[in-house]
Short mmCIF file of C-alpha atoms and ligand atoms in Angstrom, two decimals:
data_model
loop_
_atom_site.label_atom_id
_atom_site.label_comp_id
_atom_site.label_asym_id
_atom_site.label_seq_id
_atom_site.Cartn_x
_atom_site.Cartn_y
_atom_site.Cartn_z
CA UNK A 1 -56.88 25.84 34.06
CA UNK A 2 -56.58 27.13 30.36
CA UNK A 3 -55.21 25.07 27.83
CA UNK A 4 -52.07 26.64 26.40
CA UNK A 5 -51.87 25.85 22.63
CA UNK A 6 -48.79 23.71 21.47
CA UNK A 7 -46.09 24.85 18.94
CA UNK A 8 -43.29 22.12 17.66
CA UNK A 9 -40.10 23.63 16.24
CA UNK A 10 -37.30 21.15 14.93
CA UNK A 11 -33.91 22.22 14.36
CA UNK A 12 -31.73 20.76 11.80
CA UNK A 13 -28.23 19.86 12.17
CA UNK A 14 -26.45 23.31 10.90
CA UNK A 15 -28.93 25.09 13.15
CA UNK A 16 -27.65 23.28 16.39
CA UNK A 17 -24.29 23.06 15.99
CA UNK A 18 -22.62 25.78 18.08
CA UNK A 19 -23.41 27.67 21.26
CA UNK A 20 -23.75 31.04 18.93
CA UNK A 21 -26.43 29.20 17.33
CA UNK A 22 -28.16 27.92 20.27
CA UNK A 23 -28.64 31.29 21.37
CA UNK A 24 -30.51 31.86 18.50
CA UNK A 25 -32.85 28.87 19.68
CA UNK A 26 -33.44 29.75 22.79
CA UNK A 27 -34.60 33.40 21.36
CA UNK A 28 -37.53 31.19 19.30
CA UNK A 29 -38.55 29.21 22.34
CA UNK A 30 -39.11 32.30 24.65
CA UNK A 31 -40.34 34.60 21.47
CA UNK A 32 -43.17 31.55 21.14
CA UNK A 33 -43.46 30.96 24.83
CA UNK A 34 -43.99 34.58 25.34
CA UNK A 35 -46.83 34.40 22.44
CA UNK A 36 -48.37 32.26 24.83
CA UNK A 37 -47.59 28.73 22.99
CA UNK A 38 -46.14 25.74 24.76
CA UNK A 39 -43.15 24.72 23.02
CA UNK A 40 -41.31 21.23 22.26
CA UNK A 41 -38.49 21.24 20.22
CA UNK A 42 -37.42 18.55 18.02
CA UNK A 43 -33.63 18.27 17.28
CA UNK A 44 -31.42 16.92 14.60
CA UNK A 45 -27.52 15.67 15.05
CA UNK A 46 -25.03 18.54 15.09
CA UNK A 47 -23.27 19.62 12.26
CA UNK A 48 -22.99 18.17 8.64
CA UNK A 49 -20.44 15.03 7.83
CA UNK A 50 -17.24 15.65 8.68
CA UNK A 51 -18.33 17.30 12.47
CA UNK A 52 -17.71 15.03 15.45
CA UNK A 53 -21.45 14.75 16.24
CA UNK A 54 -22.90 14.32 12.46
CA UNK A 55 -24.51 11.48 12.01
CA UNK A 56 -22.28 10.61 8.96
CA UNK A 57 -19.05 10.80 11.25
CA UNK A 58 -20.45 8.65 14.17
CA UNK A 59 -21.48 5.88 11.70
CA UNK A 60 -17.91 5.97 9.62
CA UNK A 61 -16.73 5.46 13.46
CA UNK A 62 -17.70 1.94 13.38
CA UNK A 63 -17.62 1.33 9.68
CA UNK A 64 -14.41 2.11 8.71
CA UNK A 65 -12.81 -0.57 10.95
CA UNK A 66 -15.85 -3.14 11.16
CA UNK A 67 -17.40 -2.84 7.55
CA UNK A 68 -19.43 -5.42 7.96
CA UNK A 69 -21.41 -4.24 11.22
CA UNK A 70 -25.00 -5.33 11.43
CA UNK A 71 -27.53 -2.84 10.93
CA UNK A 72 -29.39 -3.37 14.25
CA UNK A 73 -25.69 -1.91 15.51
CA UNK A 74 -25.41 0.58 12.75
CA UNK A 75 -28.60 2.51 13.72
CA UNK A 76 -28.15 2.20 17.65
CA UNK A 77 -24.73 4.25 16.82
CA UNK A 78 -26.78 6.67 14.22
CA UNK A 79 -28.78 7.64 16.68
CA UNK A 80 -26.65 8.90 19.24
CA UNK A 81 -26.09 12.16 17.11
CA UNK A 82 -29.74 13.42 18.08
CA UNK A 83 -29.34 12.42 21.87
CA UNK A 84 -25.68 14.53 21.90
CA UNK A 85 -27.77 17.46 20.56
CA UNK A 86 -30.94 16.91 22.53
CA UNK A 87 -29.08 16.63 25.76
CA UNK A 88 -26.45 19.80 24.78
CA UNK A 89 -29.58 21.90 23.68
CA UNK A 90 -31.90 20.84 27.17
CA UNK A 91 -28.52 22.28 29.08
CA UNK A 92 -28.63 25.60 27.16
CA UNK A 93 -32.28 26.22 27.84
CA UNK A 94 -31.57 25.21 31.70
CA UNK A 95 -28.59 27.52 31.71
CA UNK A 96 -30.87 30.40 30.58
CA UNK A 97 -33.21 29.27 33.26
CA UNK A 98 -35.56 27.39 31.00
CA UNK A 99 -36.55 24.26 32.59
CA UNK A 100 -36.11 21.54 29.87
CA UNK A 101 -36.13 18.11 29.58
CA UNK A 102 -33.95 15.78 27.03
CA UNK A 103 -36.27 12.86 25.91
CA UNK A 104 -35.27 9.88 23.28
CA UNK A 105 -37.51 8.96 20.50
CA UNK A 106 -38.16 5.68 22.45
CA UNK A 107 -39.17 7.83 25.71
CA UNK A 108 -41.05 10.05 23.44
CA UNK A 109 -43.33 7.49 22.28
CA UNK A 110 -42.42 6.88 18.64
CA UNK A 111 -43.38 3.43 17.47
CA UNK A 112 -41.76 2.62 14.69
CA UNK A 113 -42.42 -0.61 12.01
CA UNK A 114 -38.93 -2.52 12.31
CA UNK A 115 -36.92 -1.64 9.56
CA UNK A 116 -33.61 -0.73 10.61
CA UNK A 117 -32.61 2.70 9.14
CA UNK A 118 -35.14 3.32 7.15
CA UNK A 119 -37.85 2.76 9.50
CA UNK A 120 -41.80 4.29 9.38
CA UNK A 121 -43.27 5.71 12.88
CA UNK A 122 -46.29 3.79 12.96
CA UNK A 123 -47.70 5.07 16.36
CA UNK A 124 -47.02 7.87 18.35
CA UNK A 125 -47.97 7.98 21.85
CA UNK A 126 -45.99 11.05 23.44
CA UNK A 127 -47.12 10.69 27.26
CA UNK A 128 -44.06 12.04 28.35
CA UNK A 129 -43.41 14.96 26.34
CA UNK A 130 -47.31 16.40 27.26
CA UNK A 131 -46.31 15.53 30.93
CA UNK A 132 -43.22 17.40 30.48
CA UNK A 133 -45.05 20.42 28.86
CA UNK A 134 -47.95 20.21 31.74
CA UNK A 135 -45.04 20.95 34.26
CA UNK A 136 -44.03 23.97 32.09
CA UNK A 137 -41.01 22.66 30.60
CA UNK A 138 -39.85 22.60 27.20
CA UNK A 139 -39.05 19.15 26.17
CA UNK A 140 -36.51 18.58 23.84
CA UNK A 141 -36.77 15.69 21.80
CA UNK A 142 -34.43 13.71 19.85
CA UNK A 143 -35.90 13.28 15.78
CA UNK A 144 -34.73 10.31 13.26
CA UNK A 145 -35.72 7.66 15.63
CA UNK A 146 -38.15 5.48 17.34
CA UNK A 147 -38.43 1.51 18.93
CA UNK A 148 -40.01 -1.20 17.12
CA UNK A 149 -42.52 -3.74 18.82
CA UNK A 150 -40.08 -6.18 19.50
CA UNK A 151 -37.82 -3.28 21.75
CA UNK A 152 -35.15 -2.31 18.64
CA UNK A 153 -33.84 1.16 17.93
CA UNK A 154 -34.54 2.08 14.20
CA UNK A 155 -33.79 5.21 12.35
CA UNK A 156 -35.75 6.93 9.98
CA UNK A 157 -33.50 7.80 6.98
CA UNK A 158 -32.41 11.05 5.73
CA UNK A 159 -34.10 13.58 6.75
CA UNK A 160 -36.30 11.92 9.07
CA UNK A 161 -36.45 14.68 11.91
CA UNK A 162 -38.70 16.20 9.71
CA UNK A 163 -41.06 13.55 9.93
CA UNK A 164 -40.47 13.08 13.61
CA UNK A 165 -41.02 16.81 14.05
CA UNK A 166 -44.54 16.59 11.91
CA UNK A 167 -45.86 13.08 13.68
CA UNK A 168 -45.07 14.65 16.96
CA UNK A 169 -47.19 18.16 16.15
CA UNK A 170 -50.00 15.61 14.55
CA UNK A 171 -50.18 13.44 17.86
CA UNK A 172 -49.41 16.67 20.31
CA UNK A 173 -52.56 18.28 17.96
CA UNK A 174 -50.20 21.25 17.62
CA UNK A 175 -51.41 24.83 16.40
CA UNK A 176 -48.13 24.72 14.06
CA UNK A 177 -45.13 22.72 13.15
CA UNK A 178 -42.29 25.16 12.65
CA UNK A 179 -38.97 23.52 10.55
CA UNK A 180 -35.63 25.95 11.43
CA UNK A 181 -33.03 25.10 8.71
CA UNK A 182 -30.14 27.27 7.30
CA UNK A 183 -32.07 28.76 4.40
CA UNK A 184 -35.42 31.16 5.22
CA UNK A 185 -37.73 29.25 3.83
CA UNK A 186 -38.65 27.28 0.76
CA UNK A 187 -37.29 28.65 -2.32
CA UNK A 188 -38.04 29.01 -5.71
CA UNK A 189 -34.78 27.13 -6.52
CA UNK A 190 -31.86 25.93 -4.68
CA UNK A 191 -30.04 28.45 -3.78
CA UNK A 192 -26.64 26.80 -3.90
CA UNK A 193 -27.02 26.38 -7.69
CA UNK A 194 -29.33 29.74 -8.20
CA UNK A 195 -28.49 32.82 -6.40
CA UNK A 196 -31.86 34.44 -7.60
CA UNK A 197 -34.00 31.85 -5.82
CA UNK A 198 -36.22 33.59 -3.72
CA UNK A 199 -38.45 32.41 -0.58
CA UNK A 200 -41.81 31.46 -1.62
CA UNK A 201 -44.51 32.73 1.00
CA UNK A 202 -47.15 30.52 0.92
CA UNK A 203 -47.26 27.07 -1.20
CA UNK A 204 -49.54 24.32 -1.14
CA UNK A 205 -48.78 20.14 0.89
CA UNK A 206 -49.24 19.10 -3.06
CA UNK A 207 -46.27 21.40 -4.14
CA UNK A 208 -43.78 20.87 -1.73
CA UNK A 209 -44.07 17.24 -1.33
CA UNK A 210 -43.44 17.26 -4.89
CA UNK A 211 -40.43 19.56 -5.12
CA UNK A 212 -39.35 17.17 -2.01
CA UNK A 213 -39.25 13.92 -4.24
CA UNK A 214 -38.07 15.60 -7.18
CA UNK A 215 -34.66 16.52 -5.14
CA UNK A 216 -35.18 19.57 -2.96
CA UNK A 217 -33.94 18.25 0.08
CA UNK A 218 -35.39 21.46 2.36
CA UNK A 219 -37.81 19.20 3.84
CA UNK A 220 -38.60 15.42 3.66
CA UNK A 221 -41.23 14.21 1.46
CA UNK A 222 -43.02 11.80 4.09
CA UNK A 223 -43.55 14.86 6.49
CA UNK A 224 -45.37 16.73 3.97
CA UNK A 225 -47.47 14.11 3.27
CA UNK A 226 -48.22 13.37 7.33
CA UNK A 227 -48.47 17.44 7.67
CA UNK A 228 -51.34 16.83 4.69
CA UNK A 229 -53.21 14.13 5.90
CA UNK A 230 -53.50 15.64 9.73
CA UNK A 231 -54.00 19.04 7.94
CA UNK A 232 -51.12 20.92 10.02
CA UNK A 233 -49.69 23.97 9.15
CA UNK A 234 -46.04 23.76 8.65
CA UNK A 235 -43.53 26.96 8.43
CA UNK A 236 -40.03 26.49 6.67
CA UNK A 237 -37.56 29.26 8.22
CA UNK A 238 -34.01 29.99 9.60
CA UNK A 239 -33.70 30.61 13.02
CA UNK A 240 -31.64 33.92 13.09
CA UNK A 241 -34.52 35.51 10.54
CA UNK A 242 -37.03 37.49 11.85
CA UNK A 243 -38.49 37.18 8.42
CA UNK A 244 -41.62 34.67 8.59
CA UNK A 245 -40.27 31.90 5.98
CA UNK A 246 -42.53 29.68 4.35
CA UNK A 247 -46.13 29.04 5.49
CA UNK A 248 -47.17 25.12 3.63
CA UNK A 249 -50.75 24.63 3.74
CA UNK A 250 -53.70 23.12 2.19
CA UNK A 251 -54.98 24.13 -1.45
CA UNK A 252 -58.05 25.66 0.17
CA UNK A 253 -56.10 28.20 2.21
CA UNK A 254 -54.28 29.23 -0.91
CA UNK A 255 -57.45 30.40 -2.34
CA UNK A 256 -58.55 32.30 -0.03
CA UNK A 257 -62.00 31.26 -0.56
CA UNK A 258 -61.89 32.03 -4.13
CA UNK A 259 -63.96 30.61 -7.15
CA UNK A 260 -61.70 31.72 -9.96
CA UNK A 261 -58.13 29.90 -10.60
CA UNK A 262 -57.54 32.69 -13.15
CA UNK A 263 -54.55 34.69 -12.56
CA UNK A 264 -52.63 31.69 -10.82
CA UNK A 265 -49.34 30.85 -11.08
CA UNK A 266 -48.28 27.90 -13.79
CA UNK A 267 -44.78 27.20 -11.72
CA UNK A 268 -44.51 27.53 -8.51
CA UNK A 269 -40.68 26.11 -7.66
CA UNK A 270 -37.95 23.95 -9.53
CA UNK A 271 -36.13 21.22 -8.06
CA UNK A 272 -33.46 19.13 -9.43
CA UNK A 273 -31.11 16.14 -8.91
CA UNK A 274 -28.04 14.84 -10.20
CA UNK A 275 -26.14 12.03 -10.30
CA UNK A 276 -28.28 10.18 -12.95
CA UNK A 277 -27.81 7.55 -15.64
CA UNK A 278 -29.83 7.08 -18.42
CA UNK A 279 -30.46 3.77 -20.55
CA UNK A 280 -31.83 3.45 -23.77
CA UNK A 281 -32.79 -0.26 -25.06
CA UNK A 282 -33.47 -0.51 -28.56
CA UNK A 283 -35.37 -3.43 -30.21
CA UNK A 284 -35.28 -4.18 -33.92
CA UNK A 285 -38.18 -6.69 -33.34
CA UNK A 286 -40.64 -5.78 -30.34
CA UNK A 287 -40.60 -8.52 -27.68
CA UNK A 288 -43.08 -7.76 -25.21
CA UNK A 289 -42.18 -10.68 -22.85
CA UNK A 290 -38.19 -9.54 -22.98
CA UNK A 291 -39.77 -5.89 -22.11
CA UNK A 292 -41.72 -7.31 -18.85
CA UNK A 293 -38.62 -9.24 -17.68
CA UNK A 294 -36.57 -6.12 -18.04
CA UNK A 295 -39.07 -3.94 -15.59
CA UNK A 296 -39.71 -7.25 -13.39
CA UNK A 297 -35.73 -7.97 -12.74
CA UNK A 298 -35.09 -4.42 -12.07
CA UNK A 299 -38.06 -4.48 -9.60
CA UNK A 300 -36.48 -7.19 -7.97
CA UNK A 301 -33.47 -5.83 -7.44
CA UNK A 302 -35.04 -3.05 -5.59
CA UNK A 303 -33.50 -0.36 -8.09
CA UNK A 304 -36.16 2.56 -8.37
CA UNK A 305 -36.46 3.40 -12.43
CA UNK A 306 -37.72 7.26 -13.80
CA UNK A 307 -38.82 8.77 -16.46
CA UNK A 308 -39.73 5.89 -17.84
CA UNK A 309 -40.25 5.73 -21.95
CA UNK A 310 -41.77 3.08 -23.68
CA UNK A 311 -42.31 3.03 -27.66
CA UNK A 312 -42.35 0.20 -29.95
CA UNK A 313 -38.53 0.25 -30.33
CA UNK A 314 -36.95 1.71 -27.69
CA UNK A 315 -37.41 2.00 -24.16
CA UNK A 316 -35.76 4.25 -22.19
CA UNK A 317 -35.50 5.15 -18.46
CA UNK A 318 -33.30 7.03 -15.88
CA UNK A 319 -31.52 5.38 -12.40
CA UNK A 320 -29.03 6.75 -9.95
CA UNK A 321 -25.55 6.32 -10.76
CA UNK A 322 -25.51 3.97 -7.61
CA UNK A 323 -27.95 1.14 -9.04
CA UNK A 324 -26.05 1.34 -12.89
CA UNK A 325 -24.07 -1.69 -12.74
CA UNK A 326 -26.78 -3.68 -11.40
CA UNK A 327 -29.14 -2.68 -14.51
CA UNK A 328 -26.49 -3.32 -16.77
CA UNK A 329 -25.72 -6.89 -15.43
CA UNK A 330 -29.55 -7.78 -15.93
CA UNK A 331 -29.64 -6.32 -19.13
CA UNK A 332 -26.85 -8.53 -20.11
CA UNK A 333 -27.95 -11.38 -18.66
CA UNK A 334 -31.14 -10.62 -21.04
CA UNK A 335 -28.74 -10.56 -23.98
CA UNK A 336 -29.94 -7.28 -24.83
CA UNK A 337 -28.30 -4.19 -26.66
CA UNK A 338 -28.48 -0.75 -25.11
CA UNK A 339 -26.75 2.34 -24.63
CA UNK A 340 -25.88 4.98 -21.77
CA UNK A 341 -25.74 8.16 -20.92
CA UNK A 342 -24.07 9.09 -18.20
CA UNK A 343 -23.61 12.44 -16.16
CA UNK A 344 -27.50 13.16 -16.20
CA UNK A 345 -29.53 15.64 -14.02
CA UNK A 346 -33.28 16.37 -13.81
CA UNK A 347 -34.80 19.21 -13.59
CA UNK A 348 -38.54 19.40 -12.45
CA UNK A 349 -41.05 22.32 -12.52
CA UNK A 350 -43.57 22.08 -10.37
CA UNK A 351 -46.82 24.10 -9.94
CA UNK A 352 -50.47 23.58 -8.74
CA UNK A 353 -51.31 25.72 -11.18
CA UNK A 354 -50.08 24.39 -14.39
CA UNK A 355 -53.03 21.83 -15.33
CA UNK A 356 -55.18 24.46 -15.74
CA UNK A 357 -52.90 26.58 -17.31
CA UNK A 358 -52.18 25.22 -21.43
CA UNK A 359 -48.99 25.56 -22.84
CA UNK A 360 -46.75 24.93 -20.03
CA UNK A 361 -44.10 22.52 -21.74
CA UNK A 362 -44.57 24.41 -24.94
CA UNK A 363 -42.68 26.97 -22.82
CA UNK A 364 -40.48 25.05 -21.16
CA UNK A 365 -39.14 23.38 -24.43
CA UNK A 366 -38.45 26.88 -26.09
CA UNK A 367 -36.54 28.05 -23.69
CA UNK A 368 -34.18 25.20 -23.12
CA UNK A 369 -34.00 25.04 -26.84
CA UNK A 370 -32.91 28.96 -27.18
CA UNK A 371 -30.29 28.36 -24.76
CA UNK A 372 -29.22 25.12 -27.22
CA UNK A 373 -29.44 22.97 -23.72
CA UNK A 374 -30.81 19.12 -24.75
CA UNK A 375 -33.31 17.45 -23.51
CA UNK A 376 -32.55 13.92 -23.16
CA UNK A 377 -36.09 12.88 -22.26
CA UNK A 378 -39.07 14.08 -20.10
CA UNK A 379 -42.20 13.46 -17.81
CA UNK A 380 -44.93 14.65 -16.67
CA UNK A 381 -47.74 14.28 -13.94
CA UNK A 382 -50.51 16.60 -13.16
CA UNK A 383 -48.40 19.38 -11.62
CA UNK A 384 -44.86 18.45 -12.30
CA UNK A 385 -42.90 18.22 -16.13
CA UNK A 386 -39.14 17.28 -15.56
CA UNK A 387 -36.62 17.05 -18.19
CA UNK A 388 -33.41 15.11 -18.14
CA UNK A 389 -30.45 17.41 -19.29
CA UNK A 390 -26.65 16.63 -19.27
CA UNK A 391 -25.16 17.40 -15.99
CA UNK A 392 -23.07 20.57 -17.42
CA UNK A 393 -26.58 21.72 -18.58
CA UNK A 394 -28.00 21.84 -15.40
CA UNK A 395 -27.14 25.39 -13.44
CA UNK A 396 -28.21 27.06 -16.93
CA UNK A 397 -31.43 25.11 -17.21
CA UNK A 398 -32.81 26.19 -13.68
CA UNK A 399 -31.43 29.66 -14.39
CA UNK A 400 -33.47 29.67 -17.85
CA UNK A 401 -36.38 28.24 -16.38
CA UNK A 402 -36.52 30.35 -13.17
CA UNK A 403 -36.46 33.57 -15.66
CA UNK A 404 -39.19 32.05 -17.95
CA UNK A 405 -41.91 31.61 -15.17
CA UNK A 406 -40.80 34.75 -13.53
CA UNK A 407 -39.78 33.65 -10.29
CA UNK A 408 -37.77 35.90 -8.85
CA UNK A 409 -40.67 38.13 -9.13
CA UNK A 410 -43.35 37.74 -6.37
CA UNK A 411 -46.53 38.43 -8.54
CA UNK A 412 -45.32 35.72 -11.03
CA UNK A 413 -48.67 35.02 -12.20
CA UNK A 414 -49.43 33.81 -15.86
P1 ADP B 1 -31.48 20.55 7.79
O1 ADP B 1 -30.51 20.06 8.31
O2 ADP B 1 -31.78 21.89 8.84
O3 ADP B 1 -32.44 19.41 8.03
P2 ADP B 1 -31.41 20.22 4.73
O4 ADP B 1 -29.79 20.37 4.43
O5 ADP B 1 -31.84 18.85 4.74
O6 ADP B 1 -31.31 21.13 6.51
O7 ADP B 1 -31.92 21.27 3.87
C1 ADP B 1 -31.77 22.57 3.66
C2 ADP B 1 -30.75 22.46 2.35
O8 ADP B 1 -31.87 22.72 1.31
C3 ADP B 1 -30.27 24.18 1.86
O9 ADP B 1 -29.67 24.22 2.53
C4 ADP B 1 -30.35 24.27 0.66
O10 ADP B 1 -29.64 23.99 0.02
C5 ADP B 1 -31.40 22.87 0.50
N1 ADP B 1 -32.44 23.06 -0.88
C6 ADP B 1 -32.66 22.50 -1.92
N2 ADP B 1 -33.53 23.03 -2.60
C7 ADP B 1 -34.44 24.18 -1.69
C8 ADP B 1 -35.32 24.84 -2.21
N3 ADP B 1 -36.29 24.66 -2.96
N4 ADP B 1 -35.96 26.13 -0.99
C9 ADP B 1 -34.58 25.74 0.30
N5 ADP B 1 -33.58 25.02 0.08
C10 ADP B 1 -33.17 24.53 -0.89
MG1 MG B 2 -33.02 18.30 6.15
#
């Protein structure tokens, strides 16, 4: 018997939410099967917060009355949304004569590390999925969940269904993982804040990972890491779109075997994140022991700091707004004087070509200066430059950087 190639399709919350939208999913499944693929589907919970079966709604059902509910029980209720949507989608497929089987994360063989609400998948043994595929069915697997070695249910944290899909793709040795969402692909910026944002046709794992870590929630960074490690092609697109969406691949596929890096784009996309607070701690007399103590205590309090600037008389860093009070408490207990800048946002330009193209930072600074946008702090890594600005300036900053790097033009080479 000829073994068919496997494709994994993941459908996000908005894509499974109504009968009309589920029709589009059925079309995509049928299309892939016509092309000769076996299709395994991964689903998220239906809709967004406020919708009856969305994860946040289910969670608040218990939290509203019982705020001290144990994390174990919270994970249990949070995993129900995916079970509901997998069952409904399997029924929709069945109704169209496509034999389908809904499987929970546990049934699909996802083994997690026991960390409630933020679990990592340590193994995937998809025998039941393979069995279903071998029978000619379409297995529909719940995203975002697995079972640890002691039989406890764990959820994977926000965006976890993306990770489920890619891990399943790796375990099934799939040809491709398709992530279906409410936008037409990975775009040059979040279309919610920049209407000129354009779909990127092809992008490297490294760039998407960086965009995702810097705030582009279109795909979870952990999912991209798994895809990169297992060399799986991932496509991001919209179920109602005939357009091909974005192909995420390794850098070697991007360069098309060419030896030259000339003509590459410096910047591929722009990400942003909001609700940040900047801390500035001034030292009249540098005190290295106290400096060490600051960073140590903040780390022990499980607070992530970003954009760290360490100069002899001033230390600067940013934290998420929700961690501000905790950091203030630590600084006060150390007897330090500090300033805080609230309502900050971070804008990050990302591009694999930037490290071989000089002058990118100068271009960024000039562009923001010309718009009178104050740069509160900056930071950079190999393929990313991040700028901290006031939240009020964020949309203008994204727009001017998008224009500066010609991102609305498909041939945006520097
Ligand atoms: P899903 O429920 O399908 O997982 P998400 O809401 O997690 O969908 O992700 C899709 C959203 O990501 C889009 O609606 C868009 O606003 C946002 N987004 C942020 N940055 C980008 C980007 N660079 N490209 C595309 N979408 C982006
Ligand atoms: Mg998502």
